[in-house]
Coordinates of N, CA and C in Angstrom, one line a residue:
M1 N 121.9 69.0 86.3 CA 121.4 70.1 85.8 C 121.2 71.1 86.5
L2 N 122.0 72.5 86.4 CA 121.5 73.5 87.1 C 120.3 74.5 86.2
H3 N 119.3 74.8 87.6 CA 118.1 75.7 87.2 C 118.3 77.0 87.9
S4 N 117.6 78.0 87.6 CA 117.4 79.6 87.7 C 117.0 79.1 89.4
Q5 N 116.8 80.0 89.3 CA 116.3 80.5 91.1 C 114.8 81.0 90.7
S6 N 114.4 81.3 89.7 CA 113.3 81.7 89.0 C 112.6 80.7 88.4
S7 N 113.0 79.6 88.2 CA 112.6 78.3 87.9 C 112.0 77.9 89.1
R8 N 113.1 77.8 89.9 CA 112.7 76.9 91.3 C 111.5 77.4 92.0
A9 N 111.6 79.0 92.1 CA 110.4 79.5 92.5 C 109.4 79.5 91.8
G10 N 109.5 79.3 90.2 CA 108.2 78.9 89.4 C 107.2 77.5 89.8
T11 N 108.5 76.6 90.0 CA 107.4 75.3 90.6 C 107.6 75.5 91.4
I12 N 107.6 76.0 92.6 CA 107.1 75.8 93.7 C 105.8 76.2 93.9
L13 N 105.9 77.5 93.1 CA 104.3 78.2 93.5 C 103.2 77.4 92.7
L14 N 103.7 77.1 91.7 CA 102.4 75.9 90.7 C 101.9 74.4 91.3
L15 N 103.4 74.0 92.4 CA 102.5 73.1 93.0 C 102.3 73.4 94.5
L16 N 102.2 75.0 95.1 CA 101.4 75.1 96.0 C 100.3 75.4 95.6
A17 N 100.1 75.8 94.3 CA 98.4 76.1 93.6 C 98.1 75.1 93.7
A18 N 98.8 74.3 92.9 CA 98.2 72.8 93.1 C 97.3 71.7 93.9
V19 N 98.3 71.9 94.9 CA 98.1 71.3 96.6 C 97.1 72.4 97.1
I20 N 96.9 73.3 97.1 CA 95.6 74.4 97.5 C 94.6 73.9 96.7
G21 N 94.3 73.9 95.6 CA 93.6 73.1 94.6 C 92.8 71.9 95.0
V22 N 94.0 70.7 94.9 CA 93.2 69.5 95.8 C 92.9 69.6 96.7
A23 N 93.5 70.4 97.9 CA 92.9 70.3 99.4 C 91.5 71.2 100.0
V24 N 91.5 72.4 98.9 CA 90.1 73.0 99.3 C 89.0 72.3 98.2
A25 N 88.9 71.7 97.0 CA 88.2 71.1 96.4 C 87.8 69.8 97.1
L26 N 88.9 69.0 97.9 CA 88.3 67.4 98.4 C 87.4 68.5 99.8
Y27 N 88.1 69.2 100.4 CA 87.0 70.1 101.5 C 85.8 70.2 101.4
A28 N 85.8 70.9 99.9 CA 84.2 71.3 99.8 C 83.8 70.1 99.3
W29 N 84.3 68.9 98.7 CA 83.7 68.2 98.3 C 83.0 67.0 99.1
L30 N 83.7 66.9 100.7 CA 83.5 65.8 101.3 C 82.7 66.5 102.7
T31 N 82.7 67.8 102.7 CA 81.7 68.7 103.9 C 80.5 69.0 103.8
P32 N 80.2 68.7 104.6 CA 78.4 68.9 104.1 C 78.1 70.9 104.3
L33 N 77.4 71.3 104.1 CA 76.4 72.3 103.9 C 78.0 73.5 103.1
T34 N 78.8 72.7 102.4 CA 79.5 73.9 101.7 C 78.4 74.2 100.3
G35 N 77.8 73.5 99.9 CA 76.8 74.2 98.9 C 77.6 73.2 97.6
V36 N 78.5 72.3 97.8 CA 79.5 72.1 96.6 C 79.5 70.1 96.9
T37 N 78.8 70.0 98.1 CA 79.0 68.7 98.8 C 78.8 67.4 97.8
D38 N 79.7 66.5 97.5 CA 79.3 65.6 96.6 C 78.9 65.6 95.0
T39 N 79.6 67.1 95.0 CA 79.2 67.2 93.4 C 80.4 66.9 92.2
I40 N 80.0 66.4 91.0 CA 81.0 66.1 90.3 C 81.6 67.4 89.5
G41 N 81.5 68.1 89.7 CA 82.5 69.7 89.9 C 83.7 70.2 90.7
A42 N 83.1 69.7 92.1 CA 84.6 69.5 93.1 C 85.1 68.7 93.1
L43 N 84.6 67.4 93.0 CA 85.4 66.5 92.5 C 86.4 66.3 91.1
G44 N 86.2 67.2 90.2 CA 86.7 67.4 89.0 C 87.9 68.3 89.1
V45 N 87.9 69.1 89.8 CA 88.8 70.1 90.2 C 89.8 69.9 91.6
A46 N 89.5 68.7 92.0 CA 90.4 68.4 93.1 C 91.1 67.3 91.8
I47 N 90.8 66.8 91.3 CA 91.1 65.8 90.0 C 92.3 66.8 89.1
A48 N 91.8 67.6 88.5 CA 92.2 68.4 87.6 C 93.8 69.0 88.4
S49 N 93.3 69.6 89.7 CA 94.2 70.3 90.6 C 95.8 69.1 90.9
A50 N 95.4 68.1 90.7 CA 96.3 66.9 90.5 C 97.0 66.7 89.5
V51 N 96.5 66.9 88.4 CA 97.3 66.4 87.4 C 98.0 68.0 87.2
L52 N 97.4 69.2 87.5 CA 98.7 70.1 87.3 C 100.1 70.2 88.0
A53 N 99.8 69.1 89.4 CA 100.8 68.9 89.5 C 101.8 68.3 88.5
V54 N 101.1 67.3 88.5 CA 101.9 66.1 87.4 C 102.7 67.2 86.4
L55 N 101.9 68.0 85.5 CA 102.0 68.5 84.3 C 103.4 69.6 84.9
T56 N 103.3 70.2 86.1 CA 103.9 71.3 87.0 C 105.5 69.9 86.6
L57 N 105.7 69.1 86.9 CA 107.1 67.9 87.3 C 107.6 67.8 85.8
M58 N 106.4 67.4 84.9 CA 106.6 66.9 83.6 C 107.4 68.5 83.1
L59 N 107.1 69.6 83.3 CA 107.2 71.2 82.5 C 109.2 71.2 83.4
R60 N 108.9 71.0 84.3 CA 110.1 71.2 85.0 C 111.5 70.5 84.8
A61 N 111.1 69.3 84.0 CA 112.2 68.1 83.3 C 112.0 68.2 82.1
A62 N 111.2 68.6 81.8 CA 111.5 68.6 79.8 C 112.2 69.4 79.6
S63 N 113.3 69.0 78.2 CA 113.9 69.9 77.9 C 114.3 70.1 76.4
G64 N 113.4 69.7 75.6 CA 113.2 69.9 74.7 C 112.1 71.2 74.4
R65 N 112.6 72.1 73.0 CA 112.1 73.2 73.2 C 109.8 72.9 72.8
G66 N 109.9 72.1 71.7 CA 108.8 71.7 71.3 C 107.8 71.5 72.7
A67 N 108.7 70.3 73.6 CA 108.2 69.7 74.5 C 107.7 70.9 75.7
R68 N 108.3 71.6 75.9 CA 108.2 73.1 76.8 C 107.3 73.7 76.3
I69 N 107.1 73.8 75.0 CA 106.1 74.8 74.8 C 105.0 74.4 74.5
F70 N 104.3 73.1 74.3 CA 103.4 72.3 74.5 C 102.7 72.3 76.0
L71 N 103.8 71.7 77.0 CA 103.3 71.4 78.4 C 102.9 73.1 78.6
I72 N 103.9 74.1 78.7 CA 103.3 75.2 78.9 C 102.2 75.7 78.4
I73 N 101.4 75.5 77.2 CA 100.3 75.7 76.9 C 99.1 74.4 77.5
V74 N 99.3 73.4 77.7 CA 98.4 72.3 78.4 C 98.2 73.0 79.5
T75 N 100.0 73.8 80.3 CA 99.6 74.0 81.9 C 98.5 75.4 82.1
L76 N 98.9 76.2 81.2 CA 98.0 77.3 81.1 C 96.3 77.0 80.9
V77 N 96.2 76.4 80.0 CA 94.9 75.4 79.6 C 94.4 75.2 81.2
V78 N 94.6 74.0 81.3 CA 94.5 73.7 82.8 C 94.4 74.7 84.2
L79 N 95.1 75.7 84.5 CA 94.8 76.7 85.2 C 94.2 77.5 85.0
I80 N 93.6 77.9 83.8 CA 92.4 78.6 83.6 C 90.8 78.2 83.7
G81 N 91.2 76.5 83.2 CA 90.1 76.1 83.7 C 89.6 75.4 85.0
I82 N 90.7 75.3 85.8 CA 90.5 75.1 87.5 C 89.8 76.1 88.0
G83 N 90.5 77.3 87.6 CA 90.2 78.6 87.9 C 88.4 78.8 87.5
F84 N 88.8 79.1 86.7 CA 87.0 79.2 86.2 C 85.6 78.2 86.6
A85 N 86.1 77.0 86.6 CA 85.4 75.7 87.4 C 85.6 76.3 89.2
A86 N 86.4 76.4 89.5 CA 86.5 77.1 91.4 C 85.6 78.4 91.4
A87 N 85.6 78.8 89.9 CA 84.5 80.3 90.3 C 83.3 80.2 90.2
L88 N 83.2 79.3 89.4 CA 81.3 78.7 89.2 C 81.2 77.8 90.4
L89 N 81.7 77.1 91.3 CA 81.6 76.6 92.4 C 81.5 77.6 93.8
H90 N 81.7 78.4 93.5 CA 81.9 80.1 94.3 C 83.4 79.6 95.6
Q91 N 84.1 78.8 94.7 CA 85.4 78.3 96.1 C 86.3 79.5 95.5
Y92 N 86.3 80.8 95.7 CA 87.3 82.0 95.3 C 89.1 81.8 95.5
I93 N 89.3 80.8 96.9 CA 90.6 79.9 97.5 C 91.1 79.8 96.4
I94 N 90.5 78.9 95.9 CA 91.2 77.9 94.4 C 91.7 78.8 93.3
T95 N 90.6 79.9 93.1 CA 90.9 80.6 92.2 C 91.9 81.6 92.0
A96 N 91.8 82.0 93.4 CA 93.0 82.6 93.9 C 94.7 81.9 93.8
A97 N 93.8 80.9 94.0 CA 95.5 79.5 93.9 C 95.9 79.6 92.8
M98 N 94.8 79.2 91.6 CA 95.3 80.0 90.2 C 96.2 80.6 89.7
V99 N 95.5 81.8 90.0 CA 96.0 83.0 89.8 C 98.0 83.4 90.0
V100 N 98.1 82.5 91.4 CA 99.4 82.6 92.5 C 100.1 81.6 91.2
G101 N 99.2 80.2 90.9 CA 99.9 79.1 89.8 C 100.5 80.2 88.4
L102 N 99.6 81.1 87.9 CA 99.9 81.5 87.0 C 101.4 82.2 86.4
I103 N 101.2 82.8 88.1 CA 102.4 83.6 88.2 C 103.9 82.9 88.5
G104 N 103.5 81.3 88.5 CA 104.4 80.4 88.8 C 105.0 80.0 87.4
L105 N 104.2 79.8 86.6 CA 103.8 79.4 85.3 C 104.8 80.5 84.3
I106 N 104.6 81.9 85.2 CA 105.4 82.6 84.1 C 106.9 82.7 84.4
M107 N 107.1 82.2 85.7 CA 108.4 82.5 86.2 C 108.9 81.0 85.7
L108 N 109.0 79.9 85.3 CA 108.9 79.1 85.2 C 109.3 78.7 83.8
S109 N 108.6 79.5 83.0 CA 108.6 79.3 81.3 C 109.3 80.5 80.8
S110 N 109.9 81.0 81.8 CA 111.3 81.8 81.3 C 111.9 81.6 81.6
K111 N 112.3 80.2 82.0 CA 114.3 79.5 81.9 C 114.4 79.0 80.7
P112 N 115.6 79.6 80.4 CA 116.4 79.2 79.1 C 116.0 77.5 78.9
V113 N 115.8 77.2 77.6 CA 115.9 76.1 77.1 C 117.4 75.9 76.7
H114 N 118.5 74.4 77.4 CA 119.6 74.5 77.6 C 119.7 73.3 76.6
Y115 N 120.3 72.6 76.1 CA 120.0 71.8 74.4 C 121.1 71.1 74.8
N116 N 121.3 69.6 74.8 CA 122.3 68.7 74.6 C 123.2 68.8 73.0
T117 N 124.4 69.2 73.3 CA 125.2 69.1 71.7 C 125.7 68.2 72.2
R118 N 125.8 67.4 70.7 CA 126.7 66.3 71.0 C 127.7 66.3 69.4
V119 N 128.6 66.6 69.5 CA 129.9 66.2 68.9 C 129.5 65.1 67.7
R120 N 129.8 65.5 66.4 CA 129.5 64.7 65.5 C 131.1 64.5 64.6
A121 N 131.3 63.3 64.3 CA 132.6 63.0 64.0 C 132.9 63.1 62.4

């Protein structure tokens, strides 16, 4: 299956945002004097960022129109949720990464859907 260049770039941006989210949230959760050491919020952002990576791979593999629309909406909600939670935790690097992820989602969602057409006898 051929994917467009914007689809690949969108996937890379979304995965990059997820990796940055996991790394910075775990750093903030584990490092003393960050203000959010051992808080459930920092751990939640790290887990949600890992879920974002899984959603990105699922969206990349989805071929049906309904499945793609559903995954795009769920991914958008997760991006907004992570960005808002990171802003409340004063981890603005994660919030900026989620804006980059939003750009990647827009690029990934612009990929045309190719249907598998079967010939019926």
